[in-house]
Every structure is written in C-alpha cells, then in structure tokens.
mmCIF file of C-alpha atoms and ligand atoms in Angstrom:
data_model
loop_
_atom_site.group_PDB
_atom_site.id
_atom_site.type_symbol
_atom_site.label_atom_id
_atom_site.label_comp_id
_atom_site.label_asym_id
_atom_site.label_seq_id
_atom_site.Cartn_x
_atom_site.Cartn_y
_atom_site.Cartn_z
ATOM 1 C CA UNK A 1 -24.769 -62.584 -20.223
ATOM 2 C CA UNK A 2 -27.562 -62.280 -17.703
ATOM 3 C CA UNK A 3 -28.077 -58.723 -16.574
ATOM 4 C CA UNK A 4 -26.828 -57.506 -13.188
ATOM 5 C CA UNK A 5 -28.750 -55.523 -10.568
ATOM 6 C CA UNK A 6 -27.029 -52.832 -8.514
ATOM 7 C CA UNK A 7 -29.298 -51.378 -5.799
ATOM 8 C CA UNK A 8 -28.385 -47.762 -5.052
ATOM 9 C CA UNK A 9 -27.455 -47.119 -1.429
ATOM 10 C CA UNK A 10 -28.522 -43.476 -1.897
ATOM 11 C CA UNK A 11 -32.107 -44.621 -1.295
ATOM 12 C CA UNK A 12 -31.256 -46.801 1.742
ATOM 13 C CA UNK A 13 -32.121 -45.887 5.325
ATOM 14 C CA UNK A 14 -28.886 -44.297 6.577
ATOM 15 C CA UNK A 15 -29.901 -44.849 10.181
ATOM 16 C CA UNK A 16 -30.072 -48.576 9.401
ATOM 17 C CA UNK A 17 -27.271 -48.912 6.895
ATOM 18 C CA UNK A 18 -26.032 -52.284 8.176
ATOM 19 C CA UNK A 19 -29.536 -53.742 7.942
ATOM 20 C CA UNK A 20 -29.930 -52.540 4.354
ATOM 21 C CA UNK A 21 -26.456 -53.779 3.362
ATOM 22 C CA UNK A 22 -27.287 -57.211 4.775
ATOM 23 C CA UNK A 23 -30.599 -57.237 2.904
ATOM 24 C CA UNK A 24 -28.640 -56.710 -0.358
ATOM 25 C CA UNK A 25 -26.073 -59.366 0.653
ATOM 26 C CA UNK A 26 -28.844 -61.940 1.040
ATOM 27 C CA UNK A 27 -30.774 -60.848 -2.059
ATOM 28 C CA UNK A 28 -30.212 -61.687 -5.733
ATOM 29 C CA UNK A 29 -28.479 -58.321 -6.259
ATOM 30 C CA UNK A 30 -25.038 -58.390 -7.865
ATOM 31 C CA UNK A 31 -23.344 -55.127 -6.848
ATOM 32 C CA UNK A 32 -23.777 -52.247 -4.405
ATOM 33 C CA UNK A 33 -24.189 -48.948 -6.291
ATOM 34 C CA UNK A 34 -22.618 -46.152 -4.239
ATOM 35 C CA UNK A 35 -23.325 -42.547 -5.353
ATOM 36 C CA UNK A 36 -20.819 -39.867 -4.367
ATOM 37 C CA UNK A 37 -21.948 -36.248 -4.888
ATOM 38 C CA UNK A 38 -19.863 -33.187 -4.073
ATOM 39 C CA UNK A 39 -22.330 -30.298 -4.346
ATOM 40 C CA UNK A 40 -20.270 -28.944 -7.263
ATOM 41 C CA UNK A 41 -20.630 -31.335 -10.192
ATOM 42 C CA UNK A 42 -24.220 -31.967 -9.111
ATOM 43 C CA UNK A 43 -26.540 -29.850 -6.938
ATOM 44 C CA UNK A 44 -26.530 -32.294 -4.029
ATOM 45 C CA UNK A 45 -24.126 -33.746 -1.453
ATOM 46 C CA UNK A 46 -24.474 -37.424 -0.574
ATOM 47 C CA UNK A 47 -21.826 -38.968 1.691
ATOM 48 C CA UNK A 48 -18.106 -39.603 1.846
ATOM 49 C CA UNK A 49 -15.356 -41.996 2.873
ATOM 50 C CA UNK A 50 -16.499 -43.005 6.397
ATOM 51 C CA UNK A 51 -19.846 -44.173 4.976
ATOM 52 C CA UNK A 52 -18.203 -46.106 2.111
ATOM 53 C CA UNK A 53 -15.940 -47.821 4.648
ATOM 54 C CA UNK A 54 -18.942 -48.703 6.816
ATOM 55 C CA UNK A 55 -20.716 -50.247 3.802
ATOM 56 C CA UNK A 56 -17.566 -52.132 2.786
ATOM 57 C CA UNK A 57 -17.250 -53.611 6.282
ATOM 58 C CA UNK A 58 -20.523 -55.512 5.845
ATOM 59 C CA UNK A 59 -20.861 -55.912 2.065
ATOM 60 C CA UNK A 60 -20.204 -59.325 0.514
ATOM 61 C CA UNK A 61 -20.619 -58.066 -3.076
ATOM 62 C CA UNK A 62 -18.575 -55.569 -5.149
ATOM 63 C CA UNK A 63 -18.889 -51.824 -4.507
ATOM 64 C CA UNK A 64 -19.739 -50.001 -7.751
ATOM 65 C CA UNK A 65 -18.785 -46.424 -6.898
ATOM 66 C CA UNK A 66 -20.225 -43.643 -9.092
ATOM 67 C CA UNK A 67 -18.346 -40.373 -8.659
ATOM 68 C CA UNK A 68 -20.399 -37.270 -9.372
ATOM 69 C CA UNK A 69 -17.543 -34.979 -8.363
ATOM 70 C CA UNK A 70 -15.244 -32.471 -10.055
ATOM 71 C CA UNK A 71 -11.557 -33.357 -10.428
ATOM 72 C CA UNK A 72 -11.861 -36.986 -9.266
ATOM 73 C CA UNK A 73 -8.094 -37.553 -9.791
ATOM 74 C CA UNK A 74 -7.525 -36.055 -6.336
ATOM 75 C CA UNK A 75 -9.198 -39.003 -4.619
ATOM 76 C CA UNK A 76 -8.667 -42.181 -6.679
ATOM 77 C CA UNK A 77 -6.340 -43.780 -4.110
ATOM 78 C CA UNK A 78 -8.663 -42.786 -1.260
ATOM 79 C CA UNK A 79 -11.655 -44.444 -2.939
ATOM 80 C CA UNK A 80 -9.571 -47.581 -3.471
ATOM 81 C CA UNK A 81 -8.616 -47.577 0.222
ATOM 82 C CA UNK A 82 -12.261 -47.042 1.240
ATOM 83 C CA UNK A 83 -13.275 -50.200 -0.632
ATOM 84 C CA UNK A 84 -14.260 -49.346 -4.223
ATOM 85 C CA UNK A 85 -14.079 -52.303 -6.626
ATOM 86 C CA UNK A 86 -15.421 -50.451 -9.672
ATOM 87 C CA UNK A 87 -14.764 -46.712 -9.948
ATOM 88 C CA UNK A 88 -16.750 -44.643 -12.444
ATOM 89 C CA UNK A 89 -15.927 -41.034 -13.287
ATOM 90 C CA UNK A 90 -17.984 -38.613 -15.370
ATOM 91 C CA UNK A 91 -16.863 -37.811 -18.915
ATOM 92 C CA UNK A 92 -17.931 -34.204 -18.262
ATOM 93 C CA UNK A 93 -15.670 -33.929 -15.182
ATOM 94 C CA UNK A 94 -12.416 -35.261 -16.676
ATOM 95 C CA UNK A 95 -10.340 -33.169 -19.107
ATOM 96 C CA UNK A 96 -7.690 -35.922 -19.175
ATOM 97 C CA UNK A 97 -10.020 -38.905 -19.158
ATOM 98 C CA UNK A 98 -7.534 -41.376 -20.648
ATOM 99 C CA UNK A 99 -5.016 -40.619 -17.905
ATOM 100 C CA UNK A 100 -7.702 -40.897 -15.215
ATOM 101 C CA UNK A 101 -8.825 -44.309 -16.536
ATOM 102 C CA UNK A 102 -5.249 -45.627 -16.581
ATOM 103 C CA UNK A 103 -4.763 -44.405 -13.005
ATOM 104 C CA UNK A 104 -7.936 -46.193 -11.805
ATOM 105 C CA UNK A 105 -6.826 -49.450 -13.435
ATOM 106 C CA UNK A 106 -3.269 -49.117 -12.056
ATOM 107 C CA UNK A 107 -4.821 -49.032 -8.577
ATOM 108 C CA UNK A 108 -6.449 -52.423 -9.264
ATOM 109 C CA UNK A 109 -10.036 -51.241 -9.758
ATOM 110 C CA UNK A 110 -12.342 -51.684 -12.741
ATOM 111 C CA UNK A 111 -12.789 -48.375 -14.554
ATOM 112 C CA UNK A 112 -16.063 -46.862 -15.739
ATOM 113 C CA UNK A 113 -17.097 -43.692 -17.560
ATOM 114 C CA UNK A 114 -20.478 -42.062 -16.918
ATOM 115 C CA UNK A 115 -22.246 -39.793 -19.404
ATOM 116 C CA UNK A 116 -24.981 -37.275 -18.673
ATOM 117 C CA UNK A 117 -28.228 -37.374 -20.687
ATOM 118 C CA UNK A 118 -26.992 -34.667 -23.110
ATOM 119 C CA UNK A 119 -23.608 -36.310 -23.784
ATOM 120 C CA UNK A 120 -23.341 -38.308 -27.013
ATOM 121 C CA UNK A 121 -22.166 -41.924 -26.815
ATOM 122 C CA UNK A 122 -20.067 -41.160 -29.924
ATOM 123 C CA UNK A 123 -17.666 -39.219 -27.695
ATOM 124 C CA UNK A 124 -16.598 -42.540 -26.145
ATOM 125 C CA UNK A 125 -15.239 -44.098 -29.356
ATOM 126 C CA UNK A 126 -11.594 -43.333 -28.499
ATOM 127 C CA UNK A 127 -11.830 -44.614 -24.921
ATOM 128 C CA UNK A 128 -14.240 -47.542 -25.257
ATOM 129 C CA UNK A 129 -11.583 -50.288 -25.493
ATOM 130 C CA UNK A 130 -9.830 -48.964 -22.363
ATOM 131 C CA UNK A 131 -12.826 -49.141 -20.048
ATOM 132 C CA UNK A 132 -14.773 -51.854 -18.254
ATOM 133 C CA UNK A 133 -18.088 -50.044 -18.075
ATOM 134 C CA UNK A 134 -20.129 -47.185 -19.526
ATOM 135 C CA UNK A 135 -22.698 -45.724 -17.148
ATOM 136 C CA UNK A 136 -25.489 -44.077 -19.114
ATOM 137 C CA UNK A 137 -27.361 -41.578 -16.949
ATOM 138 C CA UNK A 138 -31.070 -41.969 -17.634
ATOM 139 C CA UNK A 139 -31.921 -38.973 -15.422
ATOM 140 C CA UNK A 140 -29.931 -35.816 -14.725
ATOM 141 C CA UNK A 141 -27.568 -36.840 -11.921
ATOM 142 C CA UNK A 142 -28.021 -35.542 -8.394
ATOM 143 C CA UNK A 143 -31.116 -37.155 -6.943
ATOM 144 C CA UNK A 144 -32.864 -40.493 -6.630
ATOM 145 C CA UNK A 145 -36.487 -41.011 -7.580
ATOM 146 C CA UNK A 146 -36.537 -39.007 -10.852
ATOM 147 C CA UNK A 147 -38.389 -39.794 -14.074
ATOM 148 C CA UNK A 148 -36.641 -42.002 -16.649
ATOM 149 C CA UNK A 149 -35.573 -40.242 -19.900
ATOM 150 C CA UNK A 150 -36.855 -42.240 -22.905
ATOM 151 C CA UNK A 151 -33.968 -41.246 -25.242
ATOM 152 C CA UNK A 152 -31.842 -43.673 -23.186
ATOM 153 C CA UNK A 153 -32.989 -46.622 -25.340
ATOM 154 C CA UNK A 154 -31.559 -44.896 -28.415
ATOM 155 C CA UNK A 155 -28.244 -44.328 -26.602
ATOM 156 C CA UNK A 156 -28.024 -47.973 -25.553
ATOM 157 C CA UNK A 157 -28.532 -49.159 -29.127
ATOM 158 C CA UNK A 158 -25.836 -46.805 -30.485
ATOM 159 C CA UNK A 159 -23.457 -47.775 -27.693
ATOM 160 C CA UNK A 160 -23.961 -51.461 -28.346
ATOM 161 C CA UNK A 161 -23.005 -50.894 -31.961
ATOM 162 C CA UNK A 162 -19.832 -49.021 -30.922
ATOM 163 C CA UNK A 163 -18.929 -51.803 -28.476
ATOM 164 C CA UNK A 164 -19.518 -54.474 -31.109
ATOM 165 C CA UNK A 165 -17.494 -52.797 -33.863
ATOM 166 C CA UNK A 166 -14.544 -51.959 -31.585
ATOM 167 C CA UNK A 167 -14.626 -55.398 -29.899
ATOM 168 C CA UNK A 168 -14.743 -53.603 -26.532
ATOM 169 C CA UNK A 169 -15.743 -55.627 -23.485
ATOM 170 C CA UNK A 170 -17.350 -52.685 -21.705
ATOM 171 C CA UNK A 171 -20.623 -53.299 -19.881
ATOM 172 C CA UNK A 172 -23.542 -50.903 -20.338
ATOM 173 C CA UNK A 173 -24.978 -49.716 -16.999
ATOM 174 C CA UNK A 174 -28.200 -47.690 -16.775
ATOM 175 C CA UNK A 175 -28.671 -45.340 -13.838
ATOM 176 C CA UNK A 176 -31.814 -43.394 -12.957
ATOM 177 C CA UNK A 177 -35.535 -44.082 -13.030
ATOM 178 C CA UNK A 178 -35.205 -47.831 -13.583
ATOM 179 C CA UNK A 179 -38.414 -49.574 -12.510
ATOM 180 C CA UNK A 180 -40.429 -52.762 -12.949
ATOM 181 C CA UNK A 181 -42.110 -51.326 -16.046
ATOM 182 C CA UNK A 182 -38.976 -50.392 -18.055
ATOM 183 C CA UNK A 183 -36.283 -52.835 -16.877
ATOM 184 C CA UNK A 184 -37.122 -55.615 -19.378
ATOM 185 C CA UNK A 185 -37.029 -53.260 -22.374
ATOM 186 C CA UNK A 186 -33.690 -51.873 -21.138
ATOM 187 C CA UNK A 187 -32.234 -55.383 -20.986
ATOM 188 C CA UNK A 188 -33.716 -56.254 -24.400
ATOM 189 C CA UNK A 189 -32.134 -53.125 -25.880
ATOM 190 C CA UNK A 190 -28.693 -54.113 -24.559
ATOM 191 C CA UNK A 191 -28.266 -52.942 -20.956
ATOM 192 C CA UNK A 192 -26.017 -55.219 -18.866
ATOM 193 C CA UNK A 193 -26.301 -53.582 -15.446
ATOM 194 C CA UNK A 194 -29.342 -51.836 -13.962
ATOM 195 C CA UNK A 195 -29.064 -49.458 -11.018
ATOM 196 C CA UNK A 196 -32.229 -49.170 -8.928
ATOM 197 C CA UNK A 197 -32.675 -46.926 -5.903
ATOM 198 C CA UNK A 198 -36.213 -45.783 -5.350
ATOM 199 C CA UNK A 199 -37.738 -48.864 -7.011
ATOM 200 C CA UNK A 200 -35.989 -51.175 -4.533
ATOM 201 C CA UNK A 201 -36.024 -49.196 -1.307
ATOM 202 C CA UNK A 202 -39.517 -47.682 -1.586
ATOM 203 C CA UNK A 203 -41.093 -51.050 -2.248
ATOM 204 C CA UNK A 204 -42.832 -52.979 0.529
ATOM 205 C CA UNK A 205 -40.488 -55.952 -0.016
ATOM 206 C CA UNK A 206 -37.058 -54.814 -1.350
ATOM 207 C CA UNK A 207 -35.686 -58.374 -1.536
ATOM 208 C CA UNK A 208 -38.621 -59.473 -3.699
ATOM 209 C CA UNK A 209 -38.313 -56.357 -5.886
ATOM 210 C CA UNK A 210 -34.630 -57.150 -6.540
ATOM 211 C CA UNK A 211 -35.682 -60.672 -7.469
ATOM 212 C CA UNK A 212 -38.375 -59.278 -9.814
ATOM 213 C CA UNK A 213 -35.801 -57.014 -11.505
ATOM 214 C CA UNK A 214 -33.615 -60.091 -12.167
ATOM 215 C CA UNK A 215 -36.381 -61.891 -14.055
ATOM 216 C CA UNK A 216 -35.862 -62.103 -17.816
HETATM 217 C C1 DX5 B 1 -28.632 -40.225 -9.435
HETATM 218 C C2 DX5 B 1 -27.804 -41.407 -9.007
HETATM 219 C C3 DX5 B 1 -28.539 -42.687 -9.052
HETATM 220 C C4 DX5 B 1 -29.731 -42.765 -8.163
HETATM 221 C C5 DX5 B 1 -30.755 -43.618 -8.861
HETATM 222 O O1 DX5 B 1 -27.824 -39.112 -9.556
HETATM 223 O O2 DX5 B 1 -26.641 -41.564 -9.819
HETATM 224 O O3 DX5 B 1 -27.677 -43.801 -8.831
HETATM 225 O O4 DX5 B 1 -29.466 -43.297 -6.894
HETATM 226 O O5 DX5 B 1 -31.913 -43.567 -8.134
HETATM 227 P P1 DX5 B 1 -33.318 -44.020 -8.719
HETATM 228 O O6 DX5 B 1 -33.180 -45.473 -9.096
HETATM 229 O O7 DX5 B 1 -34.229 -43.786 -7.571
HETATM 230 O O8 DX5 B 1 -33.602 -43.163 -9.919
HETATM 231 ZN ZN1 ZN B 2 -25.438 -43.544 -9.652
#
C-alpha cells in the first residue's frame, strides 16, 4: 500500500483552527492526527472534547485520535461521540488492554495501540491480530517538535516480522520527529502511516510539505 500522511493538529494555529483544518482537507493528507494529553500520562495538557468536535465539524478526512491519558476506558464513548474514527490507547496506560480494544471496536471505531520508545514491540504479540494499528512513538510523548529516535527503524522491522508471521492486518504508524529527511527511510523500512506536526506546520508552505511527504 502507499503510505498515509496524518498531519498533527497539535502544531496547528489554534486561533485559526478552521483554516488549518481546511488546508488539510484540500491537501494530499489522509488523516487528521489528534493528540490528547491529560497532564498525568504525559507532562503536558493539549485539548479536549470541544476542540475535537470543532475539528470534526470541518474535517472531510478521518480523525486519528491518539490518547496520551491514564485510564482511557472512562472516555471511549465520549471520544466516539466527539468524532473519533480511529482511537489509539497507550499500552503503558491499559492494564486490561484486550478489554479496552474490544470496547473501542464495539463502539464502531478502529482500534490502535501506541508504544513508548522503551516499550518492546514483542509485548504486542498477543494483541496484534485484534488491532487495526500500532503507533510507534519515535519521541517521548508529550510535545511536538522533538528529535527523532533512531532505534525506531529497528522497532519497525521487528514489528513487520510479527505482523507478517501472525497474518495481522495492523498498520504501522510512526509518531514524532518525522521530517523530509527521514520519511522515505521510514516508509522503506515498513511504516504505513506517518504523523507530522512541526514538519508540516512550521514550513512556509504546509500543503506543499504534505505533498512532499507523500512522494515515494
Ligand atoms: C507527541 C505527539 C505527536 C506530535 C508529533 O507526543 O504524539 O503526535 O504532535 O509532533 P512532531 O511531528 O512535531 O514531532
Ligand atoms: Zn500523536
């Protein structure tokens, strides 16, 4: 498959959110990446349900919602109602991950699992056939604009092998520090979805940058 691009709204201009959503609508981007941080799981607070609803009102592409929150089971229905199409929870935040994944799917959303840089992809072996997506954090979660961690390539290769041997259909999404210098190697190694915040929104021409990130 051709790789997908998911610009991260975290780096958008919140005073001009409709303008930035419409830029993504018109661009070659595939999904909206929406980062939710609670100040507990990660040392930052991003935004909540009213902002997701405002994005959903204008977005013409799926909302890929990345929950960096403790105990996400409390809010699965609320994220569905706010407009999430894909809901990703962190492995490190879910003691009953299998139950959480089933609950997300029962609500009619695609289900993803995110892993922090220190978390081994091998820990996903018993859940990999139940999920639609693995989000590999390529920075420590909490902030946009951080430096890409090189060990990510190794994790992608291992994950691809696990996906192949289990006949899982999970997509591999890379989140953090993706730029015009590393995106091609990430795709070559096996990434299916690339999140890009700073690279898109700090560029002089975000639409063109999205287009550049789509080039194979
Ligand atoms: C980080 C978030 C990322 C972030 C990526 O905790 O999960 O989605 O927005 O931003 P960049 O692409 O700037 O590293
Ligand atoms: Zn994210």
